[in-house]
Amino acid sequence: MSLKKTLSTAAPLTLKIIAECPVTKARACDLILPHSTVSTPVFMPVGTQGTLKGITVDQLEGLGCHVCLGNTYHLGMRPGPDLIEKANGLHGFMNWKRNLLTDSGGFQMVSLVELSEVTEEGVKFKSPYDGKEILLTPEKSISIQNSLGSDIMMQLDDVVSSTVTGPRVEEAMHRSIRWLDRCIAANKHPEKQNLFAIIQGGLNAKLRKTCLDEMTKRDVPGFAVGGLSGGEEKDDFWRMVTLSTDHLPREKPRYLMGVGYAVDLVVCVALGCDMFDCVFPTRTARFGSALVPWGSLQVKQKQYAKDFQPIDPDCQCPTCKRHSRAYLHALFKSDTAAMHHVTIHNIAYQLTLMRSVRQSIVDGRFPDFIRTFMKRMFPSPDQYPSWAVDALTSVNVTLD
Amino acid sequence: MAGNRLKLELTRVVQGKSRLGIIKGLGRKGQHSLEVPGCLLYTHFGTVPHLTQDTLHTLNSLPSITQVTLSTIAEHQEVLEEFKDGFRAFAGLHDTVLYCSLHDPAAPCPTGYTTNKTVSVWGSGGRIELTVEKFMALQKTVQPDFYQSMADGETWQNNTSRKRVRKSVDRTLAHLDECLLVHQKVQELEGVEVFGVVEGGDILEERVRSARETAKRPVAGFCLDGLQTGSMDQTLRTQLITAVNKELPEDKPRLLQGVGRPDEVLACVEAGVDLFESFFPFQVTERGCALCFNFDISADPERAGTAPPEVLEQNKEGDPEGEAQHNGDISVEDQTQMTSFEINLKDKRYHDDFRSLVEGCGCYCCMNHQRAYVHHLLVTNELLAGVLLMIHNTAHYHGFFSALREALANDKLDLLKRRVLRDRGQIETKE
């Protein structure tokens, strides 16, 4: 244990716990990363190809974002790691001065499964761009991420869809542990790039526990909970999350991958997660869906054509301060800037939500925050999703 | 016309025709002004394409006049009527003069839909037919500071008959008279100015007749229509504009519609045009290109003697498409083709080019990003490509107009022309 601590401080990451909720497992931390300090709990917007969907880096900074994602798979294909390295890493290439997290490229095994084959060596992809076969090994993934120069890199894991059961899940879990060791060994920049392990094990508590036991023996700067958020039952989902946080070390950050719906965020913070990412808020924005404290608002729907209030009258984002639902509704017919307006609003919504969550933890009133949040989100308590009620009950929060 | 406060004050006229001056008394309260030669701010429904207020305001010295078109507004008439406070407030625009024209200069509309009593505009939902009554009802809800009078401009195609051209002049004058009649009775339009539209196709006598008749009406300025890029060559355009301008009063601005290419802008300024629409940078953006032409007329002889490297390098591209626009026998589609004033950032050669789009350019894009990055954004179809290119192209284009005014003020128009046209010359010689 003492050895672990010494090594952790050598990692280019420090986690300062600012406050812990006395009721739930929630905590508010300062995550000090090479490019800036991130206040957690944090939502990290996804900038797949080295850009956040029509938003400039100055706008993203202006919204208070301190860490966003890039996708190793996509960036490795185009423009390629060599070019990005020449551009002083992804930071230099996209001119983003704050932190970046890159995934391993492994998630595409699930999303592009017909194009891939997994062996002990790695994952074989067929490039969707030129049909060439590419082998993504743990070493290759880390090598690309080293070229990208992200502040947080993710290990290559053997991703199995969360709806798959049977021996394949166990095999993938064990393989993910072996690949973690190969990733740790392959990291050329442990002094400036953090490598996070990803807990696998599907929806099987025993497998999850085995994975947790093994991976927490390794001295990695942080942990992610993976293999969830892929269409599994929410009842299974939250149980796997809480099991993971129960066994993850308190002094290291916990990243729940692929989670971004407001209710999921609030509940999973209560279960002890610090970091989240999801394409949903930015993707849905481009279809005209604006996130609001009472759910979402489809700007393109006819009912907003003559609605002259902002998306959310209480929102302080640049979009809500200047434009009405009616104008955005009409602009969707004329120009792509309409998408940018809603994207900005949605990022602002996610970041503001997480800032409020954090403040309530710091103030020691997180359980009250949850109750108020749920009341606003759902028209009546009988519409609260049962999994959320159960999950919150498990951390001593009863909803009225 | 309550007052006709809008007025062009000329500070100098170079070689008898090129006009340098300032339009004063713009806006309902007359508090705005615009230097000419100048351009309007091109928008889609009040939004500069791709840009939000944040990204737009990275640009300094934006034109004080924003252009909106009825083609995007007409389908939202009911909404604006209910809103009541005019388009400017509806679009979240604040301190700007609003000019409302009929068609989007970057989206030429199909012909064959005008009648004696109507013109048609094309919005996202298809064609909307406008009578003078509907046209004026729209102006009443838009509440611009000035607007283009209703006009039949369907004469830009080749081989338009003399009869058709004459009809377009007659109709446009009739529309103007009707518009003015209604205008006087509408309280909401008090203090709003009207620009009359000069038609006449490529027939000199009709152009002169149209100009002469329009100038007799109480209009604040003139739109020169049917002379757009693709409708005729520049020699003919220059002849027609020169003839038209002889008929127009000195103190009223002349806005040329549908012309945006720097070489054509220069020629048209020499023929006495004051105002242009700025759809050209948008078209350049849409084809994934960046404006890079040189308009540096600074006194430094060393700098003046050498074009920036990107301009020279561009010749290697030897883009033949851009050169296809020399004779009169061309179609409007040519507007979407690359010109020699830009570089194509989709081109593979920019894959690892870590220079800014134009070295020395002070726009947000050039200050923060490199060609390789914009190339990547274009190749991956990322939305930010349009944002960054639009910022750069708008900045570059407005910079060109600023240089143009400086050149007129300091007798350097010939130098500016040599700078701007040089690349074209070289390509032409090479071919």
XYZ file of C-alpha atoms in Angstrom, chain B:
431
model
C -40.315 58.753 -48.285
C -39.905 60.385 -44.951
C -36.893 62.538 -45.331
C -34.415 60.537 -47.440
C -31.736 60.860 -44.833
C -29.564 58.145 -46.361
C -26.938 59.978 -48.342
C -23.665 59.208 -50.031
C -20.943 61.782 -49.481
C -18.147 61.389 -51.977
C -14.676 62.225 -50.780
C -13.082 61.634 -54.110
C -13.756 60.364 -57.583
C -10.778 58.760 -59.257
C -10.390 58.913 -63.028
C -13.869 60.257 -63.371
C -15.616 57.113 -62.186
C -14.207 55.202 -59.175
C -15.939 56.604 -56.140
C -14.595 56.846 -52.621
C -16.981 58.056 -49.995
C -19.186 57.367 -47.058
C -22.858 56.526 -46.825
C -24.305 58.489 -43.939
C -27.637 58.515 -42.250
C -28.036 54.751 -42.247
C -30.492 53.213 -39.818
C -33.799 54.499 -38.572
C -32.105 57.099 -36.439
C -29.460 57.802 -39.041
C -26.684 56.925 -36.616
C -24.794 54.436 -38.827
C -22.442 54.933 -41.721
C -20.550 52.765 -44.197
C -17.481 53.560 -46.215
C -17.583 52.825 -49.929
C -16.539 50.999 -51.959
C -17.769 48.472 -49.470
C -19.735 45.322 -49.010
C -22.695 44.179 -46.971
C -22.601 41.361 -44.454
C -23.995 38.271 -46.187
C -26.300 36.114 -44.083
C -28.652 33.184 -44.165
C -31.702 34.360 -42.277
C -29.655 36.876 -40.316
C -26.824 34.468 -39.531
C -23.483 34.668 -41.301
C -23.206 31.096 -42.627
C -21.613 28.688 -40.117
C -21.042 31.404 -37.547
C -22.497 32.103 -34.134
C -22.153 35.488 -32.475
C -18.984 34.294 -30.690
C -17.229 33.266 -33.856
C -18.563 36.184 -35.891
C -17.243 38.691 -33.404
C -13.725 37.351 -33.617
C -13.807 39.460 -36.800
C -13.106 43.105 -36.325
C -14.522 45.850 -38.494
C -17.604 44.030 -39.715
C -19.706 45.928 -42.270
C -22.388 47.987 -40.564
C -25.057 46.681 -42.944
C -26.461 43.161 -42.640
C -28.212 41.704 -45.665
C -31.156 39.356 -45.351
C -33.165 37.955 -48.214
C -36.881 37.457 -48.600
C -36.137 34.015 -50.004
C -35.346 32.801 -46.477
C -37.764 35.100 -44.658
C -40.961 34.773 -46.700
C -41.911 31.368 -45.325
C -41.730 32.736 -41.783
C -44.049 35.689 -42.385
C -46.676 34.488 -39.929
C -44.082 34.038 -37.200
C -42.683 37.522 -37.737
C -46.157 39.005 -37.749
C -46.795 37.473 -34.389
C -43.405 38.546 -33.095
C -44.135 42.166 -34.094
C -40.726 43.710 -33.332
C -39.118 43.166 -36.708
C -36.535 40.757 -38.029
C -33.547 42.388 -36.372
C -34.823 41.687 -32.865
C -36.134 38.283 -33.951
C -32.694 37.213 -35.174
C -30.920 38.521 -32.087
C -29.093 41.132 -34.148
C -28.421 44.316 -32.344
C -26.299 47.165 -33.511
C -26.558 46.726 -37.260
C -28.302 48.289 -40.234
C -30.660 45.825 -41.866
C -31.041 45.592 -45.627
C -33.620 43.284 -47.143
C -33.176 42.013 -50.694
C -35.284 39.672 -52.749
C -33.076 36.721 -53.648
C -30.054 35.014 -52.156
C -27.133 35.954 -54.437
C -25.453 32.609 -53.721
C -28.523 30.585 -54.650
C -29.746 31.621 -58.093
C -33.405 30.824 -58.468
C -35.130 29.062 -61.325
C -36.569 31.236 -64.058
C -39.960 31.200 -65.629
C -42.004 32.033 -62.586
C -42.507 35.772 -62.841
C -45.722 37.268 -64.106
C -46.867 40.798 -64.697
C -48.030 41.002 -61.113
C -45.752 38.635 -59.219
C -42.233 37.456 -58.587
C -41.255 34.233 -56.848
C -38.695 33.432 -54.189
C -37.437 29.989 -53.192
C -37.166 29.111 -49.525
C -36.551 25.800 -47.781
C -40.184 24.876 -48.340
C -40.210 25.690 -52.035
C -41.531 28.531 -54.127
C -43.410 31.449 -52.659
C -45.154 33.808 -55.031
C -45.081 37.452 -54.075
C -47.490 40.138 -55.211
C -46.645 43.736 -54.363
C -49.177 43.475 -51.576
C -47.509 40.426 -50.064
C -44.058 41.840 -50.704
C -44.935 44.988 -48.793
C -46.636 43.039 -46.010
C -43.335 41.210 -45.602
C -41.360 44.454 -45.462
C -43.774 45.682 -42.827
C -42.984 42.683 -40.605
C -39.257 42.575 -41.401
C -38.867 46.311 -40.677
C -35.506 46.698 -42.401
C -33.701 50.024 -42.598
C -33.787 49.841 -46.364
C -34.919 47.294 -48.898
C -34.690 46.365 -52.525
C -37.913 47.143 -54.336
C -39.730 44.242 -55.980
C -38.152 43.463 -59.332
C -38.301 41.140 -62.315
C -34.668 40.234 -62.795
C -35.059 37.247 -65.065
C -32.860 38.549 -67.808
C -29.508 37.139 -66.855
C -29.678 34.114 -69.101
C -28.151 34.239 -72.517
C -30.390 34.834 -75.472
C -33.049 36.613 -73.476
C -35.081 38.364 -76.135
C -35.260 42.123 -76.454
C -38.989 41.872 -75.846
C -38.465 39.990 -72.587
C -35.844 42.492 -71.436
C -38.160 45.405 -72.172
C -40.908 43.679 -70.236
C -38.637 43.216 -67.258
C -37.799 46.924 -67.221
C -41.467 47.886 -67.481
C -42.571 45.448 -64.800
C -39.822 46.471 -62.429
C -40.757 50.152 -62.790
C -44.414 49.298 -62.232
C -43.516 47.253 -59.144
C -41.465 50.167 -57.838
C -44.321 52.621 -58.254
C -46.692 50.268 -56.490
C -44.210 49.592 -53.702
C -43.688 53.294 -53.149
C -47.420 53.885 -53.082
C -47.980 51.261 -50.407
C -44.832 52.264 -48.556
C -46.136 55.779 -47.903
C -49.252 54.437 -46.276
C -47.560 51.999 -43.917
C -46.744 53.567 -40.598
C -44.257 50.821 -39.686
C -42.153 51.769 -42.687
C -41.713 55.390 -41.764
C -38.045 56.290 -42.081
C -37.344 53.112 -44.070
C -35.615 53.685 -47.406
C -36.217 52.020 -50.759
C -33.613 51.077 -53.346
C -34.913 51.061 -56.892
C -33.816 48.255 -59.168
C -32.153 48.864 -62.521
C -32.825 46.089 -65.044
C -32.290 45.896 -68.764
C -30.391 42.664 -69.328
C -27.538 43.092 -71.768
C -29.276 45.728 -73.874
C -27.724 49.123 -73.472
C -30.797 51.207 -74.358
C -32.942 49.259 -71.931
C -30.360 49.683 -69.176
C -30.297 53.431 -69.779
C -34.082 53.640 -69.864
C -34.368 51.633 -66.663
C -31.797 53.793 -64.888
C -33.278 57.071 -66.102
C -36.810 56.143 -65.095
C -35.828 54.691 -61.730
C -33.815 57.787 -60.895
C -36.976 59.883 -61.300
C -38.580 58.042 -58.374
C -38.007 58.934 -54.713
C -35.503 56.175 -54.035
C -32.494 56.359 -51.725
C -30.224 54.229 -53.838
C -30.048 51.758 -56.698
C -29.656 48.023 -57.064
C -28.033 47.022 -60.325
C -29.635 43.683 -61.131
C -29.137 41.092 -63.859
C -25.410 41.678 -64.201
C -24.242 38.842 -62.005
C -21.236 36.651 -62.552
C -22.087 34.115 -65.188
C -24.556 36.312 -67.057
C -22.050 38.195 -69.200
C -18.379 38.982 -69.501
C -16.792 41.869 -67.676
C -16.287 44.043 -70.755
C -20.001 44.110 -71.430
C -20.777 44.476 -67.726
C -18.447 47.472 -67.507
C -20.069 49.087 -70.565
C -23.558 48.632 -69.206
C -22.700 49.840 -65.699
C -20.891 52.848 -67.077
C -23.891 53.781 -69.176
C -26.291 53.228 -66.291
C -24.266 55.273 -63.851
C -24.359 58.280 -66.151
C -28.086 58.373 -65.555
C -27.901 58.027 -61.776
C -27.498 60.904 -59.303
C -24.060 61.281 -57.750
C -25.218 61.282 -54.156
C -27.074 57.988 -54.099
C -25.330 54.640 -53.608
C -25.213 51.972 -56.310
C -25.364 48.407 -55.137
C -24.305 45.756 -57.640
C -26.005 42.400 -57.109
C -24.453 39.023 -57.736
C -20.888 40.112 -58.390
C -18.229 39.184 -55.864
C -15.031 38.000 -57.532
C -12.170 40.359 -56.682
C -11.242 41.015 -60.325
C -14.838 41.802 -61.189
C -15.236 43.927 -58.078
C -12.237 45.991 -59.127
C -13.558 46.473 -62.635
C -17.005 47.390 -61.368
C -15.637 49.907 -58.878
C -13.827 51.495 -61.797
C -17.187 51.697 -63.525
C -18.638 53.532 -60.538
C -20.197 50.873 -58.292
C -20.270 51.609 -54.548
C -21.638 48.521 -52.857
C -21.361 44.755 -53.232
C -22.896 41.755 -51.541
C -20.402 39.520 -49.754
C -21.603 36.085 -50.805
C -18.270 35.323 -52.506
C -16.404 34.294 -49.311
C -19.314 31.985 -48.539
C -19.061 30.300 -51.935
C -15.322 29.896 -51.472
C -15.951 28.343 -48.053
C -18.508 25.906 -49.402
C -15.987 24.462 -51.860
C -13.427 23.961 -49.084
C -11.188 26.784 -50.243
C -9.410 29.664 -48.564
C -9.003 33.120 -50.094
C -5.321 33.905 -50.414
C -4.996 36.620 -53.053
C -2.621 39.439 -52.387
C -3.941 42.939 -51.809
C -0.970 44.366 -49.990
C -0.326 47.912 -51.181
C 1.802 49.014 -48.280
C 4.517 51.541 -49.022
C 7.368 49.240 -48.066
C 9.023 48.686 -51.455
C 10.511 45.357 -50.455
C 7.219 43.978 -49.297
C 5.378 45.486 -52.215
C 7.787 43.894 -54.638
C 7.158 40.365 -53.530
C 3.909 38.577 -53.250
C 3.464 36.382 -50.180
C 4.741 32.877 -50.821
C 1.331 31.265 -50.706
C 0.231 33.340 -53.657
C 3.161 32.317 -55.782
C 2.873 28.758 -54.727
C -0.729 28.729 -55.723
C 0.279 28.982 -59.355
C 1.650 25.501 -59.195
C -1.842 24.327 -58.642
C -2.572 25.625 -62.105
C -6.237 25.238 -61.452
C -7.757 25.260 -64.896
C -11.371 25.427 -63.756
C -11.006 28.924 -62.442
C -9.993 30.095 -65.852
C -13.050 28.922 -67.637
C -14.886 32.150 -67.037
C -13.650 34.363 -69.830
C -16.212 34.414 -72.555
C -19.819 35.301 -72.250
C -21.046 31.825 -72.919
C -21.105 30.541 -69.380
C -23.699 29.392 -66.937
C -24.438 30.227 -63.358
C -23.007 26.906 -62.243
C -19.607 28.392 -62.860
C -20.093 30.412 -59.717
C -19.404 27.284 -57.724
C -16.097 26.649 -59.451
C -12.826 27.490 -57.890
C -11.195 30.764 -58.907
C -7.539 31.714 -58.911
C -8.025 33.842 -55.787
C -8.122 30.857 -53.469
C -6.356 27.650 -52.528
C -8.148 24.335 -52.278
C -7.466 23.078 -48.767
C -8.935 19.692 -49.584
C -5.883 19.129 -51.752
C -3.565 16.416 -50.432
C -0.571 18.710 -50.462
C -1.907 20.518 -47.381
C -1.969 17.293 -45.365
C 1.245 18.209 -43.575
C 1.372 21.947 -44.165
C 1.718 23.552 -40.757
C 1.518 27.141 -41.953
C -1.468 29.344 -41.339
C -3.923 29.719 -44.206
C -2.406 33.059 -45.165
C 0.762 34.111 -43.448
C 0.372 37.421 -41.703
C -3.433 37.184 -41.636
C -4.820 38.241 -38.280
C -8.113 36.329 -38.354
C -9.034 33.838 -35.649
C -8.439 30.894 -37.969
C -4.976 31.990 -39.066
C -3.950 33.020 -35.557
C -4.943 29.640 -34.127
C -4.904 26.965 -36.774
C -2.857 25.505 -39.566
C -3.609 24.369 -43.074
C -3.013 20.744 -42.075
C -5.749 20.984 -39.452
C -8.278 22.625 -41.774
C -7.385 20.026 -44.417
C -8.101 17.292 -41.861
C -11.439 18.900 -40.947
C -12.417 19.043 -44.612
C -11.352 15.476 -45.334
C -13.322 14.206 -42.341
C -16.356 16.390 -43.148
C -16.197 18.116 -39.814
C -18.441 21.123 -39.251
C -15.592 23.194 -37.854
C -14.069 23.372 -41.349
C -16.894 25.630 -42.496
C -16.630 27.736 -39.359
C -12.896 28.349 -39.672
C -12.949 28.894 -43.436
C -15.872 31.287 -43.186
C -14.015 33.319 -40.567
C -10.893 33.489 -42.690
C -12.613 34.143 -45.995
C -14.807 36.854 -44.527
C -11.794 38.533 -42.903
C -9.775 38.300 -46.112
C -12.590 39.655 -48.270
C -13.306 42.571 -45.986
C -9.579 43.231 -45.838
C -9.601 43.455 -49.616
C -12.335 46.098 -49.536
C -10.437 48.032 -46.942
C -7.329 47.936 -49.174
C -9.480 49.015 -52.097
C -10.596 52.153 -50.235
C -7.048 52.839 -49.176
C -5.906 52.491 -52.767
C -8.525 54.956 -53.966
C -7.577 57.411 -51.253
C -3.873 57.238 -52.073
C -3.870 56.890 -55.855
C -2.781 53.288 -55.700
C -5.594 51.631 -57.567
C -3.294 50.513 -60.358
C -0.912 48.993 -57.846
C -3.770 47.163 -56.147
C -4.997 45.873 -59.485
C -1.545 44.558 -60.313
C -1.384 42.811 -56.938
C -4.827 41.258 -57.183
C -4.700 40.307 -60.837
C -1.102 39.173 -60.998
C -1.746 35.535 -60.251
C -4.416 35.352 -62.860
C -2.080 36.896 -65.407
C 0.575 34.341 -64.673
C -1.744 31.430 -64.977
C -3.124 32.727 -68.216
C 0.341 33.152 -69.702
C 1.287 29.702 -68.610
C -1.629 28.064 -70.280
